[in-house]
Short mmCIF file of C-alpha atoms in Angstrom, two decimals:
data_model
loop_
_atom_site.label_atom_id
_atom_site.label_comp_id
_atom_site.label_asym_id
_atom_site.label_seq_id
_atom_site.Cartn_x
_atom_site.Cartn_y
_atom_site.Cartn_z
CA MET T 197 -14.23 -42.98 -10.31
CA SER T 198 -10.60 -42.04 -9.14
CA ASP T 199 -10.04 -39.64 -6.40
CA SER T 200 -9.13 -37.28 -8.72
CA GLU T 201 -11.85 -37.28 -11.32
CA THR T 202 -13.30 -33.85 -12.00
CA ILE T 203 -16.96 -33.52 -13.15
CA LYS T 204 -17.66 -30.20 -14.58
CA SER T 205 -20.96 -28.31 -15.57
CA LYS T 206 -20.67 -26.05 -18.35
CA ASN T 207 9.61 -3.06 -3.95
CA GLU T 208 10.35 -2.60 -7.97
CA ALA T 209 12.12 -4.10 -10.82
CA PRO T 210 11.80 -6.90 -11.38
CA GLN T 211 8.41 -6.31 -9.64
CA ARG T 212 6.55 -9.11 -8.03
CA GLY T 213 4.91 -11.17 -10.56
CA ASP T 214 5.89 -9.34 -13.45
CA THR T 215 8.63 -11.67 -14.89
CA ASN T 216 7.52 -14.59 -17.14
CA GLN T 217 10.78 -17.32 -17.30
CA GLY T 218 10.51 -20.38 -19.31
CA GLN T 219 8.00 -22.56 -21.39
CA ARG T 220 4.47 -23.25 -19.79
CA ALA T 221 3.30 -26.80 -20.76
CA PHE T 222 1.81 -28.18 -17.65
CA ASN T 223 -1.87 -28.12 -16.90
CA PHE T 224 -3.57 -28.31 -13.56
CA ALA T 225 -4.61 -32.14 -12.93
CA GLN T 226 -7.35 -32.43 -15.86
CA PRO T 227 -10.31 -33.60 -15.85
CA LEU T 228 -10.93 -37.39 -16.97
CA GLN T 229 -14.58 -36.68 -17.43
CA THR T 230 -17.05 -33.82 -18.67
CA PHE T 231 -20.59 -33.61 -18.93
CA GLN T 232 -23.45 -30.69 -18.63
CA TRP T 233 -24.71 -30.28 -15.34
CA THR T 234 -28.16 -29.47 -15.31
CA LYS T 235 -30.45 -30.16 -12.25
CA ASN T 236 -31.26 -27.23 -10.31
CA ALA T 237 -28.42 -25.17 -11.58
CA GLN T 238 -28.79 -21.92 -13.79
CA ALA T 239 -26.96 -20.87 -16.68
CA GLY T 240 -23.52 -20.20 -15.76
CA ALA T 241 -23.31 -22.42 -12.49
CA HIS T 242 -20.27 -24.95 -12.11
CA VAL T 243 -19.69 -27.90 -9.87
CA GLU T 244 -16.12 -29.57 -9.51
CA LEU T 245 -16.69 -32.80 -7.10
CA ASN T 246 -13.85 -34.41 -5.82
CA PHE T 247 -14.46 -37.79 -4.43
CA GLY T 248 -12.43 -39.47 -1.48
CA ARG T 249 -12.52 -42.29 0.77
CA ASP T 250 -13.60 -41.14 3.81
CA ALA T 251 -14.81 -38.00 3.35
CA GLY T 252 -11.27 -36.88 2.21
CA ALA T 253 -9.27 -38.97 4.55
CA ALA T 254 -7.86 -40.91 1.11
CA LYS T 255 -3.80 -41.24 0.74
CA ILE T 256 -2.58 -39.62 -1.90
CA LYS T 257 -1.73 -42.24 -4.65
CA GLU T 258 0.54 -39.74 -6.93
CA ALA T 259 2.94 -39.28 -4.18
CA SER T 260 6.08 -41.97 -3.93
CA THR T 261 6.94 -40.55 -0.73
CA ALA T 262 3.42 -40.09 1.07
CA GLY T 263 5.66 -40.64 4.62
CA THR T 264 8.00 -37.91 3.92
CA ARG T 265 7.17 -34.68 6.06
CA ASN T 266 7.08 -31.37 3.97
CA TYR T 267 6.80 -27.81 4.94
CA VAL T 268 4.60 -25.22 4.20
CA PHE T 269 5.89 -21.63 5.11
CA ALA T 270 4.07 -18.30 4.59
CA HIS T 271 5.68 -14.95 2.76
CA PHE T 272 5.44 -12.52 5.51
CA MET T 273 6.39 -8.72 4.90
CA VAL T 274 8.30 -7.23 7.85
CA GLY T 275 7.74 -4.07 5.52
CA ASN T 276 4.15 -3.84 6.49
CA THR T 277 5.38 -3.85 10.18
CA TYR T 278 6.35 -0.37 9.78
CA PHE T 279 5.82 1.29 13.62
CA ALA T 280 6.05 4.88 12.81
CA LEU T 281 2.78 4.47 10.35
CA GLN T 282 0.72 1.99 12.76
CA PRO T 283 2.13 0.16 15.52
CA TYR T 284 2.51 -3.42 15.16
CA THR T 285 4.06 -4.55 18.62
CA ILE T 286 5.44 -7.68 20.22
CA ASP T 287 1.70 -8.64 20.91
CA ASP T 288 0.98 -8.08 17.18
CA TRP T 289 3.43 -10.36 16.13
CA LEU T 290 2.91 -12.83 18.88
CA ALA T 291 -1.00 -12.90 17.66
CA ASP T 292 0.15 -13.88 13.70
CA ILE T 293 2.49 -16.39 15.06
CA LYS T 294 -0.19 -18.58 17.00
CA LEU T 295 -2.74 -17.98 14.07
CA ALA T 296 -0.04 -19.23 11.86
CA ALA T 297 0.37 -21.99 13.78
CA SER T 298 -2.88 -22.96 14.74
CA GLN T 299 -3.64 -23.41 11.36
CA ASP T 300 -0.69 -25.97 10.88
CA ILE T 301 1.97 -23.28 8.88
CA ASP T 302 5.39 -24.33 9.79
CA GLY T 303 6.62 -20.99 10.03
CA PHE T 304 7.35 -17.26 8.33
CA VAL T 305 9.87 -16.72 5.47
CA LEU T 306 10.85 -13.20 6.88
CA ASN T 307 10.80 -10.61 3.88
CA VAL T 308 13.42 -7.66 4.69
CA GLY T 309 14.87 -5.11 3.15
CA ALA T 310 17.28 -2.25 3.22
CA GLU T 311 16.16 -0.24 5.91
CA ASP T 312 17.30 -0.67 9.65
CA TRP T 313 14.31 -0.49 11.36
CA GLN T 314 13.27 -3.78 9.30
CA ARG T 315 16.00 -5.63 11.40
CA GLN T 316 14.22 -4.20 15.01
CA ARG T 317 10.91 -5.42 13.72
CA SER T 318 12.41 -8.58 13.21
CA ALA T 319 14.29 -9.00 16.53
CA ASP T 320 10.32 -8.27 17.98
CA CYS T 321 9.18 -11.40 15.95
CA PHE T 322 12.15 -13.35 17.56
CA ALA T 323 11.30 -11.84 20.69
CA ALA T 324 7.79 -12.84 20.69
CA SER T 325 8.41 -16.15 19.46
CA LYS T 326 10.28 -16.78 23.18
CA ARG T 327 6.80 -16.62 24.83
CA LEU T 328 5.63 -19.44 22.61
CA PRO T 329 5.47 -23.12 24.52
CA ASP T 330 8.09 -25.57 23.46
CA SER T 331 5.30 -27.63 21.93
CA THR T 332 4.47 -25.12 19.31
CA ASN T 333 7.06 -25.98 16.49
CA PHE T 334 6.67 -22.28 14.68
CA LYS T 335 10.31 -21.26 13.00
CA PHE T 336 11.41 -18.47 10.42
CA PHE T 337 13.88 -17.81 8.01
CA PHE T 338 14.75 -14.79 5.56
CA SER T 339 13.91 -13.82 2.41
CA PHE T 340 16.39 -10.98 1.58
CA ASP T 341 14.29 -8.59 -0.92
CA MET T 342 17.07 -7.57 -3.08
CA THR T 343 14.79 -5.02 -5.30
CA SER T 344 15.86 -2.77 -1.81
CA ILE T 345 18.90 -4.32 -0.60
CA PRO T 346 22.12 -3.57 -2.48
CA GLY T 347 23.99 -5.93 -3.69
CA ASN T 348 27.18 -4.56 -5.65
CA SER T 349 29.82 -4.38 -3.55
CA THR T 350 32.05 -6.35 -1.09
CA GLY T 351 30.42 -4.29 1.67
CA ASP T 352 26.80 -4.80 1.23
CA VAL T 353 27.30 -8.29 2.60
CA GLN T 354 27.20 -6.53 5.72
CA LEU T 355 23.41 -6.49 5.95
CA PHE T 356 23.57 -10.58 5.75
CA ARG T 357 26.04 -11.03 8.40
CA ASN T 358 23.87 -8.67 10.91
CA TYR T 359 20.76 -10.75 10.37
CA MET T 360 22.46 -13.99 10.86
CA SER T 361 24.76 -12.92 13.91
CA ALA T 362 21.58 -11.60 15.42
CA ASN T 363 19.09 -14.31 15.18
CA TYR T 364 21.45 -17.72 14.30
CA GLN T 365 21.33 -18.87 17.84
CA SER T 366 17.56 -19.11 18.06
CA PRO T 367 15.85 -22.22 18.17
CA ARG T 368 13.44 -20.79 16.00
CA MET T 369 15.47 -20.45 13.33
CA PHE T 370 14.54 -22.71 10.32
CA LYS T 371 17.23 -25.34 9.40
CA HIS T 372 16.80 -27.42 6.63
CA PRO T 373 16.66 -31.57 7.33
CA ARG T 374 18.30 -32.51 4.79
CA ASN T 375 21.82 -31.20 6.51
CA GLY T 376 20.67 -28.86 9.27
CA ASN T 377 22.14 -25.62 7.82
CA ILE T 378 19.98 -22.40 8.53
CA VAL T 379 17.83 -22.08 5.06
CA VAL T 380 18.50 -18.25 3.41
CA SER T 381 16.32 -16.84 0.66
CA THR T 382 15.84 -13.97 -1.58
CA PHE T 383 13.47 -12.30 -3.44
CA SER T 384 15.46 -11.36 -6.92
CA GLY T 385 19.14 -11.24 -6.57
CA GLU T 386 20.08 -12.19 -10.05
CA SER T 387 21.98 -9.08 -10.85
CA SER T 388 23.95 -9.05 -7.02
CA THR T 389 27.40 -9.51 -7.40
CA PHE T 390 29.26 -8.49 -3.92
CA GLY T 391 31.99 -7.11 -5.66
CA GLN T 392 32.91 -10.75 -7.32
CA GLY T 393 32.59 -9.35 -10.70
CA SER T 394 29.28 -12.23 -11.57
CA THR T 395 26.42 -13.26 -10.10
CA GLU T 396 27.71 -17.03 -9.95
CA ASN T 397 31.13 -15.88 -7.75
CA GLY T 398 28.70 -12.93 -5.98
CA TRP T 399 26.59 -15.55 -4.37
CA ALA T 400 29.40 -17.76 -3.84
CA TYR T 401 31.04 -15.06 -1.73
CA LEU T 402 27.97 -13.94 0.23
CA LYS T 403 27.30 -17.63 1.37
CA SER T 404 31.39 -18.32 2.41
CA GLU T 405 30.39 -15.48 4.52
CA LEU T 406 27.74 -16.46 6.21
CA ASN T 407 29.37 -19.63 6.74
CA LYS T 408 31.42 -17.86 8.64
CA ILE T 409 28.65 -17.62 11.22
CA PHE T 410 26.50 -20.32 10.89
CA PRO T 411 26.23 -22.60 7.62
CA ILE T 412 23.22 -21.66 5.52
CA TYR T 413 21.18 -23.67 2.98
CA PHE T 414 20.34 -21.16 0.11
CA ILE T 415 17.09 -21.28 -1.57
CA PRO T 416 17.09 -17.84 -3.72
CA SER T 417 14.14 -16.77 -6.15
CA PHE T 418 16.25 -15.73 -9.11
CA PHE T 419 14.37 -14.89 -12.25
CA ILE T 420 16.58 -16.09 -14.34
CA ASN T 421 16.34 -19.03 -16.98
CA PRO T 422 16.98 -22.04 -14.90
CA ALA T 423 19.34 -23.40 -17.04
CA ARG T 424 21.73 -21.60 -15.20
CA TYR T 425 21.12 -23.02 -12.01
CA PRO T 426 23.91 -25.89 -12.84
CA GLY T 427 26.66 -22.96 -12.93
CA ILE T 428 25.70 -21.15 -9.58
CA SER T 429 27.44 -22.93 -7.11
CA ALA T 430 25.90 -21.24 -3.95
CA MET T 431 22.07 -22.34 -4.63
CA ASP T 432 21.12 -25.36 -2.72
CA GLY T 433 17.55 -25.17 -4.29
CA ALA T 434 15.50 -22.78 -6.31
CA PHE T 435 12.32 -21.04 -5.11
CA ASN T 436 9.97 -20.46 -8.39
CA TRP T 437 7.94 -17.24 -6.69
CA ASN T 438 5.87 -17.05 -10.20
CA GLY T 439 4.60 -20.55 -10.15
CA GLY T 440 1.54 -19.61 -8.47
CA TRP T 441 -0.18 -17.81 -10.69
CA PRO T 442 -0.89 -18.08 -14.59
CA ILE T 443 0.65 -15.22 -15.22
CA GLN T 444 0.68 -16.10 -19.45
CA LEU T 445 -2.74 -15.04 -19.56
CA LYS T 446 -3.39 -11.88 -21.59
CA ALA T 447 -6.64 -10.23 -22.53
CA GLY T 448 -7.71 -11.73 -26.05
CA MET T 449 -6.78 -15.11 -25.44
CA SER T 450 -9.55 -17.83 -26.28
CA ARG T 451 -11.94 -18.97 -23.51
CA SER T 452 -10.35 -22.16 -23.61
CA GLU T 453 -6.96 -20.89 -22.87
CA ILE T 454 -8.18 -18.78 -20.23
CA GLU T 455 -10.48 -21.31 -18.24
CA ASN T 456 -7.79 -24.10 -18.49
CA ALA T 457 -4.55 -21.94 -17.52
CA GLN T 458 -1.57 -23.57 -17.31
CA LEU T 459 0.73 -23.60 -14.10
CA ASP T 460 3.41 -25.65 -15.52
CA SER T 461 6.95 -23.20 -14.84
CA ASP T 462 7.66 -25.88 -11.70
CA LEU T 463 8.95 -28.33 -13.97
CA LYS T 464 11.71 -26.31 -16.00
CA HIS T 465 12.93 -25.47 -12.48
CA LEU T 466 12.73 -28.75 -11.36
CA GLN T 467 14.76 -30.39 -14.72
CA TYR T 468 17.68 -28.02 -13.38
CA LEU T 469 18.00 -28.69 -9.90
CA THR T 470 20.04 -31.72 -10.01
CA GLY T 471 22.19 -33.55 -7.65
CA GLY T 472 19.78 -33.19 -4.74
CA ARG T 473 18.95 -29.50 -4.96
CA THR T 474 15.77 -28.44 -2.73
CA PHE T 475 12.58 -26.78 -5.00
CA MET T 476 10.44 -24.66 -2.86
CA ALA T 477 7.14 -23.95 -4.41
CA ALA T 478 4.59 -21.00 -4.89
CA VAL T 479 1.03 -21.08 -3.94
CA SER T 480 -1.33 -17.86 -3.97
CA PRO T 481 -5.00 -17.22 -3.38
CA TRP T 482 -5.29 -14.12 -5.87
CA PHE T 483 -3.35 -11.15 -7.32
CA PHE T 484 -4.53 -7.29 -7.97
CA THR T 485 -2.40 -4.62 -7.35
CA HIS T 486 -3.14 -0.53 -7.99
CA TYR T 487 -1.11 1.74 -8.22
CA GLY T 488 -0.74 4.52 -10.40
CA PRO T 489 2.34 6.02 -12.48
CA ASP T 490 2.48 8.85 -9.36
CA THR T 491 3.65 5.76 -6.69
CA TRP T 492 5.23 2.19 -7.77
CA ASN T 493 3.32 2.24 -11.41
CA LYS T 494 1.93 -1.67 -10.71
CA ASN T 495 -1.86 -1.90 -11.63
CA TRP T 496 -2.60 -5.26 -12.91
CA ILE T 497 -4.31 -8.63 -12.23
CA TYR T 498 -3.72 -12.31 -12.68
CA ARG T 499 -6.52 -14.16 -13.14
CA GLY T 500 -7.70 -15.98 -9.56
CA ASP T 501 -10.48 -17.42 -10.91
CA ASP T 502 -11.25 -21.13 -11.28
CA TRP T 503 -10.55 -21.83 -7.50
CA LEU T 504 -6.83 -21.06 -8.39
CA PHE T 505 -5.55 -21.51 -4.70
CA VAL T 506 -7.26 -24.97 -4.35
CA LYS T 507 -6.05 -26.45 -7.98
CA ARG T 508 -2.81 -25.14 -7.19
CA TRP T 509 -2.45 -26.98 -4.02
CA GLN T 510 -3.86 -29.88 -5.55
CA GLN T 511 -1.60 -29.59 -8.23
CA LEU T 512 1.08 -29.17 -5.41
CA ILE T 513 0.18 -32.30 -3.54
CA SER T 514 0.22 -34.58 -6.39
CA MET T 515 3.88 -33.47 -6.98
CA ARG T 516 4.74 -33.72 -3.39
CA ASP T 517 7.39 -36.22 -3.56
CA ARG T 518 9.56 -33.57 -6.00
CA ILE T 519 8.92 -30.72 -4.05
CA ASP T 520 10.32 -30.18 -0.41
CA MET T 521 8.52 -26.99 0.52
CA VAL T 522 5.88 -24.56 -0.25
CA GLN T 523 5.81 -21.15 0.24
CA ILE T 524 2.29 -19.66 0.35
CA ILE T 525 2.20 -15.75 -0.98
CA SER T 526 1.31 -14.36 0.83
CA TRP T 527 0.76 -13.80 4.91
CA ASN T 528 0.01 -9.79 4.78
CA ASP T 529 1.39 -8.70 1.55
CA TYR T 530 -1.83 -6.45 1.52
CA GLY T 531 -0.49 -4.16 -1.77
CA GLU T 532 -0.99 -7.20 -4.15
CA SER T 533 -4.28 -8.50 -2.75
CA HIS T 534 -3.53 -12.01 -1.74
CA TYR T 535 -2.65 -11.92 2.01
CA ILE T 536 -4.40 -14.95 4.25
CA GLY T 537 -3.37 -13.14 7.39
CA PRO T 538 -5.64 -10.79 9.06
CA ILE T 539 -5.73 -6.73 7.84
CA LYS T 540 -3.64 -4.76 10.34
CA GLY T 541 0.05 -2.79 10.94
CA ALA T 542 1.27 -0.62 7.97
CA GLN T 543 -0.36 -0.97 4.76
CA PRO T 544 1.39 0.23 1.83
CA ASN T 545 -0.89 2.65 0.75
CA SER T 546 -3.49 0.21 -0.24
CA GLN T 547 -6.21 0.95 1.97
CA ALA T 548 -8.71 1.84 -0.96
CA TRP T 549 -8.69 -1.94 -1.84
CA VAL T 550 -7.83 -3.58 0.91
CA ASP T 551 -9.86 -2.18 3.77
CA GLY T 552 -13.20 -4.17 4.08
CA TYR T 553 -12.20 -7.10 2.39
CA PRO T 554 -10.79 -9.98 4.89
CA HIS T 555 -9.18 -13.13 3.51
CA THR T 556 -8.87 -15.10 6.65
CA ALA T 557 -11.25 -17.24 5.56
CA TRP T 558 -8.73 -18.48 3.05
CA LEU T 559 -6.18 -19.28 5.89
CA TYR T 560 -8.61 -21.44 7.60
CA LEU T 561 -9.67 -23.50 4.14
CA ASN T 562 -5.47 -23.67 3.05
CA ARG T 563 -5.24 -26.13 6.12
CA TYR T 564 -6.65 -28.76 4.76
CA PHE T 565 -4.53 -28.51 1.71
CA THR T 566 -1.16 -27.41 4.14
CA LYS T 567 -1.88 -31.07 6.01
CA ALA T 568 -2.03 -33.13 3.06
CA PHE T 569 1.19 -31.73 1.77
CA GLN T 570 2.75 -32.14 4.54
CA THR T 571 1.68 -35.21 5.59
CA GLY T 572 0.69 -37.26 2.39
CA THR T 573 -2.65 -37.60 3.48
CA TYR T 574 -5.80 -35.34 3.35
CA PRO T 575 -7.51 -34.99 6.52
CA ALA T 576 -10.65 -36.70 7.33
CA ILE T 577 -13.55 -33.79 6.97
CA THR T 578 -15.76 -33.66 10.07
CA LYS T 579 -17.45 -30.79 9.90
CA ASP T 580 -19.68 -29.22 7.20
CA GLN T 581 -18.39 -26.11 5.91
CA ILE T 582 -18.74 -23.51 3.05
CA PHE T 583 -16.04 -21.06 2.28
CA MET T 584 -17.01 -17.92 -0.37
CA TRP T 585 -15.35 -15.39 -2.19
CA ALA T 586 -15.95 -12.96 -5.16
CA ARG T 587 -14.71 -9.30 -6.27
CA PRO T 588 -16.26 -6.21 -5.32
CA HIS T 589 -18.01 -5.09 -8.58
CA PRO T 590 -18.44 -5.95 -12.08
CA LYS T 591 -15.40 -6.38 -14.03
CA ASN T 592 -16.81 -3.58 -16.68
CA SER T 593 -18.33 -0.87 -14.05
CA THR T 594 -17.18 2.12 -14.42
CA SER T 595 -15.37 4.38 -11.54
CA ALA T 596 -14.42 7.99 -11.16
CA ASP T 597 -10.87 6.34 -9.64
CA ALA T 598 -8.25 8.42 -11.09
CA VAL T 599 -5.94 4.92 -11.05
CA PRO T 600 -7.67 3.33 -14.34
CA ARG T 601 -8.80 -0.70 -14.67
CA PRO T 602 -5.99 -2.69 -14.03
CA THR T 603 -4.32 -4.41 -17.01
CA ASN T 604 -5.87 -7.70 -17.93
CA TRP T 605 -9.40 -6.78 -16.06
CA GLN T 606 -10.75 -8.44 -18.99
CA LEU T 607 -9.32 -11.71 -17.54
CA THR T 608 -11.41 -12.64 -14.71
CA ASP T 609 -15.45 -13.31 -14.42
CA ASP T 610 -18.26 -11.89 -12.58
CA THR T 611 -18.79 -15.23 -10.16
CA ALA T 612 -18.69 -16.37 -7.10
CA TRP T 613 -16.47 -19.27 -6.08
CA MET T 614 -17.25 -21.62 -3.59
CA VAL T 615 -15.64 -24.82 -1.78
CA VAL T 616 -17.94 -26.66 0.41
CA PHE T 617 -16.60 -29.88 2.88
CA ALA T 618 -19.40 -31.86 3.15
CA THR T 619 -19.61 -34.53 5.82
CA ALA T 620 -22.33 -36.49 4.02
CA GLU T 621 -24.52 -35.72 1.16
CA ALA T 622 -26.37 -32.68 0.90
CA SER T 623 -27.77 -29.76 -1.22
CA ILE T 624 -26.34 -26.09 -1.37
CA GLU T 625 -28.38 -23.51 -2.19
CA ALA T 626 -26.48 -20.38 -3.21
CA TYR T 627 -27.98 -16.92 -3.73
CA THR T 628 -27.06 -13.58 -5.48
CA THR T 629 -30.37 -12.22 -4.57
CA ASP T 630 -33.35 -13.38 -2.62
CA ASP T 631 -35.11 -14.41 -6.05
CA THR T 632 -32.27 -15.62 -7.76
CA LYS T 633 -31.16 -19.42 -6.29
CA VAL T 634 -28.59 -21.98 -7.41
CA THR T 635 -29.28 -25.62 -5.99
CA PHE T 636 -26.14 -28.08 -6.34
CA SER T 637 -25.98 -31.91 -5.16
CA VAL T 638 -22.88 -32.75 -3.17
CA LYS T 639 -21.56 -36.02 -1.97
CA ALA T 640 -19.47 -36.27 1.18
CA GLY T 641 -15.81 -34.61 0.67
CA MET T 642 -14.57 -31.65 -1.07
CA THR T 643 -16.48 -29.86 -3.72
CA LYS T 644 -15.98 -26.47 -5.53
CA LEU T 645 -19.13 -24.62 -6.85
CA SER T 646 -19.32 -21.69 -8.67
CA PHE T 647 -22.18 -19.21 -9.65
CA PRO T 648 -22.57 -16.01 -11.39
CA LEU T 649 -23.35 -12.87 -9.72
CA LYS T 650 -25.89 -10.21 -10.48
CA ALA T 651 -24.84 -6.47 -10.19
CA ASP T 652 -25.89 -4.90 -6.71
CA GLY T 653 -26.59 -8.24 -5.25
CA GLY T 654 -25.01 -10.18 -2.48
CA MET T 655 -23.60 -14.03 -2.25
CA LYS T 656 -24.94 -16.51 0.33
CA ALA T 657 -24.93 -20.13 0.43
CA SER T 658 -26.67 -22.70 2.72
CA MET T 659 -25.85 -26.47 3.13
CA ILE T 660 -29.10 -28.36 3.97
CA ARG T 661 -29.34 -32.06 4.70
CA ASN T 662 -32.30 -33.77 5.86
CA TYR T 663 -34.90 -30.40 5.66
CA ARG T 664 -32.01 -28.42 7.89
CA VAL T 665 -29.58 -26.08 6.94
CA VAL T 666 -26.08 -27.59 8.51
CA ALA T 667 -24.08 -24.86 7.54
CA GLU T 668 -24.54 -21.41 6.19
CA CYS T 669 -22.01 -18.65 4.60
CA ASN T 670 -24.25 -15.16 4.37
CA PRO T 671 -21.36 -12.46 4.05
CA ILE T 672 -24.09 -9.43 5.01
CA ALA T 673 -21.81 -6.78 4.31
CA TYR T 674 -20.81 -7.98 1.11
CA ARG T 675 -22.16 -6.17 -1.99
CA PHE T 676 -21.52 -6.68 -5.80
CA GLU T 677 -21.73 -2.65 -6.57
CA SER T 678 -22.82 -1.78 -9.98
CA ARG T 679 -21.07 1.82 -9.19
CA PRO T 680 -18.00 1.36 -7.49
CA GLY T 681 -15.87 4.20 -6.25
CA VAL T 682 -12.79 2.58 -7.15
CA TYR T 683 -11.56 0.32 -9.54
CA ASN T 684 -11.03 -2.98 -6.91
CA PHE T 685 -10.25 -6.42 -8.09
CA ASN T 686 -9.57 -7.67 -4.71
CA ALA T 687 -11.84 -10.58 -3.18
CA CYS T 688 -14.16 -10.54 -0.40
CA VAL T 689 -13.39 -14.15 1.56
CA ALA T 690 -15.92 -15.66 3.89
CA MET T 691 -16.80 -18.88 5.29
CA SER T 692 -19.42 -20.39 7.80
CA PRO T 693 -18.90 -20.74 10.96
#
């Protein structure tokens, strides 16, 4: 049986995530074999086993450059550090940086907008980094949010100059190993001309201006057909922002299309990144946003079921010889519910669906895949551990919420998703109520499990070996609420100690 074999039982326009460019024809790593799992599993329970030599320490066979060092960064919304709303201090920056570094993330991608206070908060970030020991090799680069930053005139380049001039000498700026130039990225910007008459000429002008300060390595996220890439000379690479979610799924599609969602858009980008240009891929654990028409008018989900975070990582690791960098979306974008860092700072009016729903367990789960992508080798599993997540209420529950259910709410399932790291064979007992138990047998390595939730129940899982509980995940505050106060399609994420 191969290492990749899967066993199954049964800020505005374009808004983040709402652009669907290019064809989609590339699936997650496909199962080689499928059969019914029946042993001690109730209807609706699923298991996917990932067998690896030495409990997960196997070399990645698919990668032809397993010795190459790749990079993993996390997208950080500087806009959520607005000091006037909720103090986010240099000490907070330092704590987040240390936490990310402890989980082997290479650095933060600092998303900045037009407001001058964001430049001040970015300065706090670099000030905090000066307190790091030299042994902490944590870096930063900027992602300029062009849905906020104007890019129509030559004068609009000044904001970029200000950021570059203030920070280019910092040893914490990330320089691409290909040529030592400082990496610069964007969110959007495909309509920016900087007074030069076209996107192509505009970004060439901006790059030439920044190169006068320090040479840059430009990896934007433009929402355009990748076939245009060869004509944009300023691009040293591209970032496929939407690549981490199955954004093509719509309510009414077949269950087969929904459950076997394809993430293939990276291939179109790679096709047109000729001449050795860099490709930066996206990975994200979730997506739910719930703003009404009186605010940002963003109210939809992407299906995050089927262990999306894990399967996407597995896909990227198998392609690591074609991908230089991965950007995790996100560290702290609370408004879209895909944060893996702690809940702190100034939320963008997302408290109704964020508060009480921590995601830091995803950060610790993420480390396993980060190391595999960086080095070409999955780390050995040396600790029995359970990770588990689920939504707050049944998808068809009703609420007095003034904002309706999000678009595509029908796509998700009332299911608890679980990832188990086992140092040896064990059994897993999972509960949604005290009288509802699902039992699985797992081998050494990583196993993906799921079980159906019951309204007004919770979720709990124990790993048992030799009649002894060796790991237990029991988020006692979680309840699958049948009568929610608001429509909340976020996730509660937990892990065993």
